[in-house]
Coordinates of C-alpha atoms in Angstrom, one line a residue:
M1 CA 0.0 0.0 0.1
P2 CA 1.2 3.5 -0.7
P3 CA 2.1 5.8 2.2
A4 CA -0.8 7.8 3.8
G5 CA -1.6 10.9 1.5
T6 CA -0.1 9.3 -1.4
T7 CA -2.2 8.8 -4.7
I8 CA -0.9 6.4 -7.4
R9 CA -2.9 6.7 -10.5
I10 CA -2.3 3.5 -12.8
R11 CA -5.3 4.3 -15.1
V12 CA -8.0 7.0 -15.0
R13 CA -10.5 7.2 -17.7
M14 CA -9.7 10.3 -19.9
S15 CA -12.5 12.8 -20.0
A16 CA -12.9 16.5 -20.4
R17 CA -12.2 18.4 -17.3
A18 CA -14.6 21.2 -16.2
I19 CA -13.7 24.6 -17.4
D20 CA -14.5 26.2 -13.9
E21 CA -12.6 23.8 -11.8
P22 CA -11.5 25.6 -8.7
H23 CA -7.8 26.0 -7.9
R24 CA -6.6 24.8 -11.1
V25 CA -2.8 25.3 -11.4
S26 CA 0.2 23.7 -13.2
S27 CA 0.9 20.2 -12.1
Q28 CA 4.5 19.0 -11.3
L29 CA 4.5 17.2 -14.6
E30 CA 3.9 20.6 -16.5
L31 CA 6.6 22.0 -14.8
L32 CA 9.0 19.2 -15.5
F33 CA 7.8 19.4 -19.0
D34 CA 8.8 23.2 -19.3
L35 CA 12.2 22.4 -18.0
T36 CA 12.9 20.5 -21.2
F37 CA 12.0 23.7 -23.2
V38 CA 14.6 25.7 -21.1
V39 CA 17.1 23.6 -22.8
A40 CA 15.7 23.9 -26.4
V41 CA 15.3 27.8 -25.9
A42 CA 18.8 28.1 -24.6
V43 CA 20.2 26.4 -27.5
V44 CA 18.2 28.3 -30.2
T45 CA 19.0 31.6 -28.4
A46 CA 22.8 30.8 -28.3
Q47 CA 22.8 29.7 -31.9
F48 CA 21.1 33.0 -33.0
A49 CA 23.5 35.1 -30.7
H50 CA 26.4 33.6 -32.5
S51 CA 24.8 34.7 -36.0
V52 CA 24.3 38.5 -34.6
A53 CA 27.8 38.4 -33.3
G54 CA 29.2 37.1 -36.6
G55 CA 27.5 40.0 -38.5
H56 CA 25.0 37.8 -40.3
G57 CA 21.9 38.2 -37.9
L58 CA 19.6 38.6 -41.0
A59 CA 20.6 35.3 -42.4
G60 CA 20.3 33.6 -38.9
L61 CA 16.8 35.1 -38.3
V62 CA 14.9 32.6 -40.6
P63 CA 16.4 29.6 -39.2
F64 CA 15.7 31.0 -35.7
L65 CA 12.2 31.6 -36.3
Q66 CA 11.6 28.3 -38.0
V67 CA 13.1 26.3 -35.2
F68 CA 11.4 28.4 -32.5
F69 CA 8.0 27.8 -34.2
A70 CA 8.6 24.1 -33.8
I71 CA 9.5 24.5 -30.0
W72 CA 6.5 27.0 -29.4
W73 CA 4.0 25.0 -31.3
A74 CA 4.8 21.7 -29.5
W75 CA 4.6 23.5 -26.1
M76 CA 1.4 25.0 -26.8
N77 CA -0.3 22.0 -28.2
F78 CA 0.6 20.1 -25.1
T79 CA -0.6 22.9 -22.9
W80 CA -4.0 23.2 -24.5
F81 CA -4.5 19.6 -24.5
A82 CA -3.2 19.2 -20.9
S83 CA -5.6 21.9 -19.9
S84 CA -8.4 19.8 -21.3
Y85 CA -7.5 16.1 -20.5
D86 CA -4.8 15.9 -17.9
T87 CA -5.5 12.6 -16.1
D88 CA -2.1 12.3 -14.3
D89 CA -2.1 8.6 -14.7
V90 CA 0.8 6.3 -15.7
A91 CA -0.2 6.4 -19.4
Y92 CA -0.5 10.1 -19.6
R93 CA 2.8 10.6 -17.8
L94 CA 4.8 8.3 -20.0
L95 CA 3.3 9.8 -23.3
T96 CA 4.3 13.2 -21.8
M97 CA 7.8 12.1 -21.2
V98 CA 8.2 10.9 -24.7
Q99 CA 7.3 14.3 -25.8
M100 CA 10.0 15.8 -23.3
A101 CA 12.6 13.5 -24.9
G102 CA 11.5 14.7 -28.3
V103 CA 12.1 18.3 -27.2
L104 CA 15.5 17.3 -26.2
V105 CA 16.5 15.7 -29.5
L106 CA 15.1 18.8 -31.2
A107 CA 17.4 20.8 -29.2
A108 CA 20.4 18.6 -29.9
G109 CA 19.7 19.4 -33.6
V110 CA 19.4 23.0 -33.5
P111 CA 23.4 23.8 -34.1
A112 CA 23.1 21.8 -37.2
A113 CA 20.0 23.4 -38.5
A114 CA 21.4 26.9 -37.7
G115 CA 24.8 26.4 -39.1
H116 CA 24.3 24.1 -42.0
S117 CA 20.5 24.1 -42.6
D118 CA 20.5 20.5 -41.7
Y119 CA 17.2 19.9 -40.2
G120 CA 17.3 16.2 -39.7
I121 CA 17.7 15.9 -36.0
V122 CA 15.0 18.6 -35.6
T123 CA 12.5 16.9 -37.7
L124 CA 13.1 13.6 -35.8
G125 CA 12.5 15.4 -32.6
Y126 CA 9.3 17.2 -33.8
L127 CA 8.2 13.7 -35.2
V128 CA 8.7 12.3 -31.5
M129 CA 6.8 14.9 -29.9
R130 CA 3.8 14.8 -32.5
T131 CA 3.5 11.1 -32.4
A132 CA 3.1 11.1 -28.7
L133 CA 0.6 14.0 -28.9
V134 CA -1.5 11.9 -31.5
A135 CA -1.5 9.0 -29.2
Q136 CA -2.9 11.3 -26.5
W137 CA -5.6 12.5 -28.7
L138 CA -6.5 9.0 -29.8
R139 CA -6.7 8.0 -26.1
A140 CA -9.1 10.9 -25.6
G141 CA -11.1 10.1 -28.6
F142 CA -11.7 6.5 -27.5
E143 CA -12.4 7.3 -23.7
D144 CA -14.4 10.4 -24.0
P145 CA -17.4 9.7 -26.3
A146 CA -18.8 13.3 -25.9
S147 CA -15.6 14.8 -27.4
R148 CA -14.7 11.8 -29.8
R149 CA -15.1 13.7 -33.0
T150 CA -13.0 16.6 -31.9
A151 CA -10.1 14.4 -30.5
L152 CA -10.1 12.2 -33.6
R153 CA -10.0 15.2 -35.9
Y154 CA -7.0 16.6 -33.8
A155 CA -5.2 13.1 -34.3
A156 CA -5.9 13.0 -37.9
G157 CA -5.1 16.8 -38.7
I158 CA -1.7 16.5 -36.6
S159 CA -0.7 13.2 -38.4
L160 CA -1.4 14.6 -41.8
V161 CA 0.5 17.6 -41.4
Q162 CA 3.4 15.6 -39.9
V163 CA 3.3 13.6 -43.1
G164 CA 3.7 16.9 -44.9
W165 CA 6.8 17.9 -42.6
L166 CA 8.6 14.4 -43.4
L167 CA 7.8 14.8 -47.0
R168 CA 9.2 18.4 -47.2
F169 CA 12.4 17.1 -45.4
V170 CA 13.0 14.2 -47.6
L171 CA 12.5 16.3 -50.8
A172 CA 14.8 18.9 -49.4
A173 CA 17.4 16.4 -48.3
T174 CA 17.3 14.7 -51.8
G175 CA 17.5 18.0 -53.7
A176 CA 14.1 17.4 -55.2
L177 CA 12.9 20.5 -53.5
P178 CA 14.2 23.7 -55.1
S179 CA 15.8 26.0 -52.7
S180 CA 13.4 28.8 -53.9
I181 CA 10.5 26.6 -52.5
E182 CA 11.6 25.8 -49.3
L183 CA 10.6 28.7 -47.3
P184 CA 7.2 28.9 -49.0
S185 CA 6.7 25.4 -48.3
F186 CA 7.5 25.8 -44.7
A187 CA 5.1 28.7 -44.5
C188 CA 2.2 26.6 -46.2
L189 CA 2.8 23.9 -43.5
V190 CA 2.7 26.4 -40.7
V191 CA -0.6 27.7 -42.0
L192 CA -1.9 24.1 -41.9
E193 CA -0.6 23.6 -38.4
L194 CA -2.2 26.7 -37.2
A195 CA -5.6 25.6 -38.9
V196 CA -5.8 22.1 -37.3
P197 CA -7.1 23.4 -33.9
R198 CA -9.8 25.7 -35.6
W199 CA -10.9 22.8 -37.8
A200 CA -10.9 20.1 -35.2
E201 CA -13.0 22.0 -32.8
R202 CA -15.5 23.5 -35.3
D203 CA -18.3 21.2 -33.9
R204 CA -17.3 20.9 -30.3
A205 CA -14.7 23.0 -28.5
T206 CA -12.3 21.3 -26.0
N207 CA -12.8 22.3 -22.2
W208 CA -9.7 24.3 -21.6
H209 CA -9.5 26.0 -18.2
P210 CA -9.0 29.9 -18.7
H211 CA -7.1 30.4 -15.5
H212 CA -4.8 27.4 -16.1
I213 CA -4.1 28.7 -19.6
A214 CA -3.1 32.0 -18.6
E215 CA -1.0 30.7 -16.0
R216 CA 0.9 28.4 -18.4
Y217 CA 1.6 31.2 -20.6
G218 CA 2.8 33.3 -17.7
L219 CA 5.2 30.7 -16.8
F220 CA 6.6 30.2 -20.3
T221 CA 7.0 34.1 -20.4
I222 CA 9.1 33.9 -17.1
I223 CA 11.2 31.0 -18.7
L224 CA 12.0 33.2 -21.7
L225 CA 12.8 36.1 -19.4
G226 CA 15.0 33.8 -17.5
E227 CA 16.6 32.8 -20.9
S228 CA 17.4 36.4 -21.6
V229 CA 19.1 36.5 -18.0
L230 CA 21.1 33.4 -18.9
A231 CA 22.0 34.8 -22.4
A232 CA 23.2 38.1 -20.8
S233 CA 25.1 36.2 -18.3
R234 CA 27.1 34.3 -21.3
G235 CA 27.8 37.7 -22.6
V236 CA 29.2 38.8 -19.3
E237 CA 31.4 35.7 -18.9
A238 CA 32.7 36.2 -22.4
A239 CA 33.5 39.9 -21.6
L240 CA 35.2 38.9 -18.4
E241 CA 37.5 36.4 -20.1
S242 CA 38.9 39.2 -22.0
G243 CA 40.3 40.6 -18.6
R244 CA 38.6 44.3 -19.2
I245 CA 35.8 45.7 -17.1
S246 CA 34.8 49.0 -18.7
G247 CA 32.2 51.6 -18.3
P248 CA 30.1 50.3 -21.1
F249 CA 30.2 46.8 -19.7
I250 CA 28.6 48.0 -16.4
V251 CA 26.0 50.2 -18.2
I252 CA 24.9 47.4 -20.5
A253 CA 24.8 44.8 -17.7
V254 CA 22.6 47.1 -15.5
S255 CA 20.4 48.3 -18.3
S256 CA 19.7 44.7 -19.4
L257 CA 18.2 43.9 -16.0
V258 CA 16.2 47.0 -15.9
L259 CA 15.0 46.2 -19.4
L260 CA 13.9 42.6 -18.5
F261 CA 12.3 43.9 -15.2
A262 CA 10.3 46.3 -17.3
L263 CA 9.1 43.7 -19.8
W264 CA 8.2 41.4 -17.1
W265 CA 6.3 44.1 -15.2
L266 CA 4.3 45.0 -18.4
Y267 CA 3.3 41.5 -19.1
F268 CA 1.9 40.8 -15.6
L269 CA -0.1 44.0 -15.4
V270 CA -3.0 42.0 -17.0
Q271 CA -4.3 38.6 -15.4
A272 CA -5.8 37.2 -18.5
G273 CA -7.6 34.4 -16.8
E274 CA -10.9 36.4 -16.4
G275 CA -10.6 37.9 -19.8
L276 CA -10.2 34.3 -21.6
S277 CA -13.1 33.2 -19.5
D278 CA -15.4 35.9 -20.7
R279 CA -13.9 35.9 -24.4
R280 CA -13.2 32.2 -25.1
H281 CA -13.9 32.9 -28.8
R282 CA -10.7 35.1 -28.9
S283 CA -8.4 32.4 -27.5
Y284 CA -7.0 31.6 -31.0
L285 CA -5.6 35.0 -31.6
W286 CA -4.4 35.4 -28.0
G287 CA -2.9 32.2 -28.0
Y288 CA -1.3 32.5 -31.6
G289 CA -0.2 36.1 -30.8
H290 CA 2.1 35.0 -28.2
Y291 CA 4.3 33.3 -30.9
G292 CA 5.6 36.7 -31.7
I293 CA 5.9 37.7 -28.0
F294 CA 7.8 34.6 -27.1
A295 CA 10.0 34.7 -30.1
A296 CA 10.7 38.5 -29.5
L297 CA 11.9 37.5 -25.9
A298 CA 14.2 34.8 -27.2
A299 CA 15.7 37.1 -29.8
L300 CA 16.2 39.9 -27.2
G301 CA 18.1 37.4 -25.1
A302 CA 20.6 36.9 -28.0
G303 CA 20.7 40.6 -28.7
L304 CA 21.6 41.4 -25.1
E305 CA 24.2 38.6 -25.0
V306 CA 26.1 39.9 -27.8
A307 CA 25.7 43.5 -26.7
V308 CA 27.3 42.7 -23.3
E309 CA 30.0 40.5 -25.0
Q310 CA 31.1 43.5 -27.4
S311 CA 31.7 45.7 -24.5
G312 CA 34.7 43.3 -23.4
H313 CA 36.1 42.6 -26.8
G314 CA 35.3 43.3 -30.4
V315 CA 32.6 41.4 -32.4
V316 CA 32.2 41.4 -36.3
A317 CA 28.8 42.9 -36.1
A318 CA 28.6 46.8 -36.6
P319 CA 27.3 48.9 -33.6
S320 CA 24.0 49.8 -35.5
A321 CA 23.2 46.1 -36.1
L322 CA 23.8 45.2 -32.4
G323 CA 21.3 48.1 -31.5
Y324 CA 18.8 46.8 -33.8
A325 CA 19.2 43.2 -32.3
V326 CA 17.8 44.7 -29.1
A327 CA 15.8 47.5 -30.4
I328 CA 13.6 45.3 -32.8
P329 CA 12.8 42.6 -30.4
V330 CA 11.6 45.0 -27.7
F331 CA 9.4 47.0 -30.3
A332 CA 7.8 43.6 -31.5
Y333 CA 7.3 42.5 -27.7
L334 CA 5.6 45.9 -26.9
A335 CA 3.5 46.0 -30.0
L336 CA 2.2 42.3 -29.7
L337 CA 1.7 42.5 -25.9
W338 CA -0.7 45.5 -26.4
A339 CA -2.4 43.7 -29.2
V340 CA -3.0 40.4 -27.2
Q341 CA -3.9 42.3 -24.1
V342 CA -6.6 44.2 -26.0
L343 CA -8.0 40.9 -26.8
V344 CA -8.9 39.9 -23.2
V345 CA -9.5 43.1 -21.4
A346 CA -12.5 45.4 -21.4
E347 CA -10.3 48.6 -21.3
P348 CA -6.6 48.6 -22.7
V349 CA -4.2 48.6 -19.6
I350 CA -1.3 49.7 -21.7
N351 CA -2.1 53.0 -23.7
P352 CA -1.7 52.7 -27.3
A353 CA -0.5 56.3 -27.7
A354 CA 2.3 55.3 -25.0
V355 CA 3.2 52.1 -26.8
L356 CA 3.4 54.0 -30.1
G357 CA 5.5 56.8 -28.5
G358 CA 8.0 54.3 -27.0
A359 CA 8.4 52.5 -30.3
T360 CA 8.8 55.8 -32.2
A361 CA 11.7 56.5 -29.7
I362 CA 13.1 53.1 -29.7
L363 CA 13.5 52.3 -33.4
P364 CA 15.8 55.2 -34.3
L365 CA 18.2 54.7 -31.6
P366 CA 20.5 52.2 -33.3
L367 CA 21.3 54.5 -36.0
M368 CA 23.1 56.7 -33.4
A369 CA 25.1 53.5 -32.0
P370 CA 28.2 54.4 -34.1
R371 CA 28.4 57.9 -32.5
I372 CA 27.2 57.2 -28.8
G373 CA 27.8 53.6 -28.5
V374 CA 25.9 50.5 -28.0
A375 CA 25.9 50.7 -24.2
A376 CA 23.9 54.1 -24.6
V377 CA 21.4 52.7 -27.0
V378 CA 20.7 49.6 -24.7
A379 CA 20.4 52.1 -21.7
S380 CA 18.1 54.2 -23.5
I381 CA 15.9 51.5 -24.5
A382 CA 15.6 50.3 -21.0
G383 CA 14.9 53.7 -19.8
I384 CA 11.9 54.1 -22.3
C385 CA 10.7 50.8 -21.2
A386 CA 10.9 51.7 -17.5
V387 CA 9.1 55.0 -18.2
L388 CA 6.5 53.1 -20.1
V389 CA 6.0 50.9 -17.0
A390 CA 5.6 54.0 -14.8
V391 CA 3.2 55.8 -17.1
T392 CA 1.1 52.6 -17.4
I393 CA 0.9 52.0 -13.6
L394 CA -0.2 55.5 -12.8
G395 CA -2.4 55.8 -15.8
N396 CA -4.3 52.8 -14.5
A397 CA -4.2 53.6 -10.7
R398 CA -7.5 53.9 -8.9
V399 CA -8.3 57.3 -7.6
A400 CA -9.1 55.8 -4.2
G401 CA -6.4 53.5 -2.7
G402 CA -4.0 54.2 -5.7
T403 CA -3.6 50.6 -6.6
P404 CA -3.1 49.7 -10.3
R405 CA -6.0 48.1 -11.9
S406 CA -5.4 44.6 -13.0
A407 CA -1.8 44.7 -11.6
S408 CA -2.0 42.8 -8.4
L409 CA -1.7 39.1 -8.1
A410 CA -4.4 39.2 -5.5
D411 CA -6.9 40.1 -8.2
D412 CA -6.5 36.8 -9.9
P413 CA -9.0 34.3 -8.7
Q414 CA -6.2 31.6 -8.9
M415 CA -4.1 33.4 -6.6
S416 CA -6.9 34.1 -3.8

């Protein structure tokens, strides 16, 4: 017999969980699942940083976005499935662990994909993840008659698109796919991937939990911010190895932390759980819009790593290119964050005029990098974001009490 208070679930019939289940939070298995993505994101960020430092950031951007899409899409698919059908029994745990193994395989193939356009290992890792997810959907279809049509549609749609990915890889590897068609074919398959959930849930939607989904996205945001801290620390390590601690080094290091703190603050000004509960029909746009937010944070980590590194020793990239490696991700993050928050709140928390003003001020800054230095550009971007946080908090403060609207974790029913 297991010890008192211990529950061992050998098998639990898979059925849709309640959308209003109280105190629904991330499970220990989901947190372990996220750790494997920490590795994948760290690898893809490091590879993109090498591209930026080598002066070919634009050339490395497409492989970065392609691999990051595979990472994000696999994470998102599991997250929404788990929100609806998490049984936490032995079969569910084992299939989830297979997906984790696929993530690690994918991460191992990132250097070859970024450096030599060899997507063999990445494709294999993605295949492992998707195969395990198909098995989960098939189980849901057989054990939950009410949602069988939706679950089987998911399994069929994911399988068909996966065949498309494998066919594209084989054709590219054998030279049968012209290089001019590789990117358009990738885009077509991405569109098909994004269309599967909408098609599968056309007749019956899955029972995802709005507060659970909001928490999961928040946790992944924190992971990506942590990756930016890790990337910046790699830049600090590289700069310290040169044996020179300069003023620009200190400015960039401090400014990077201020910038990341500001971006974290802006994201968590809105607790999206209530908004998703009231506006479930906007969940597709809200969820898909996070690809740009997450990719921007990952790209920012690469930009900050190289910016810190160049303060200790020279890099090939021009100062303006390093400035844009920070400015463009921050601009994309701010714009997309405002867009997804508007989808789930009655009143915008971040003033669009403030976002436009901040973006207008941020984008031209890299052009001045050759004259004022990369450190001054990064410090200016961090300062603008800090001002945006202050303006947003003050603009949403209640007259009575002076507490920011939607800014307190205590306002979230999941935290009360």
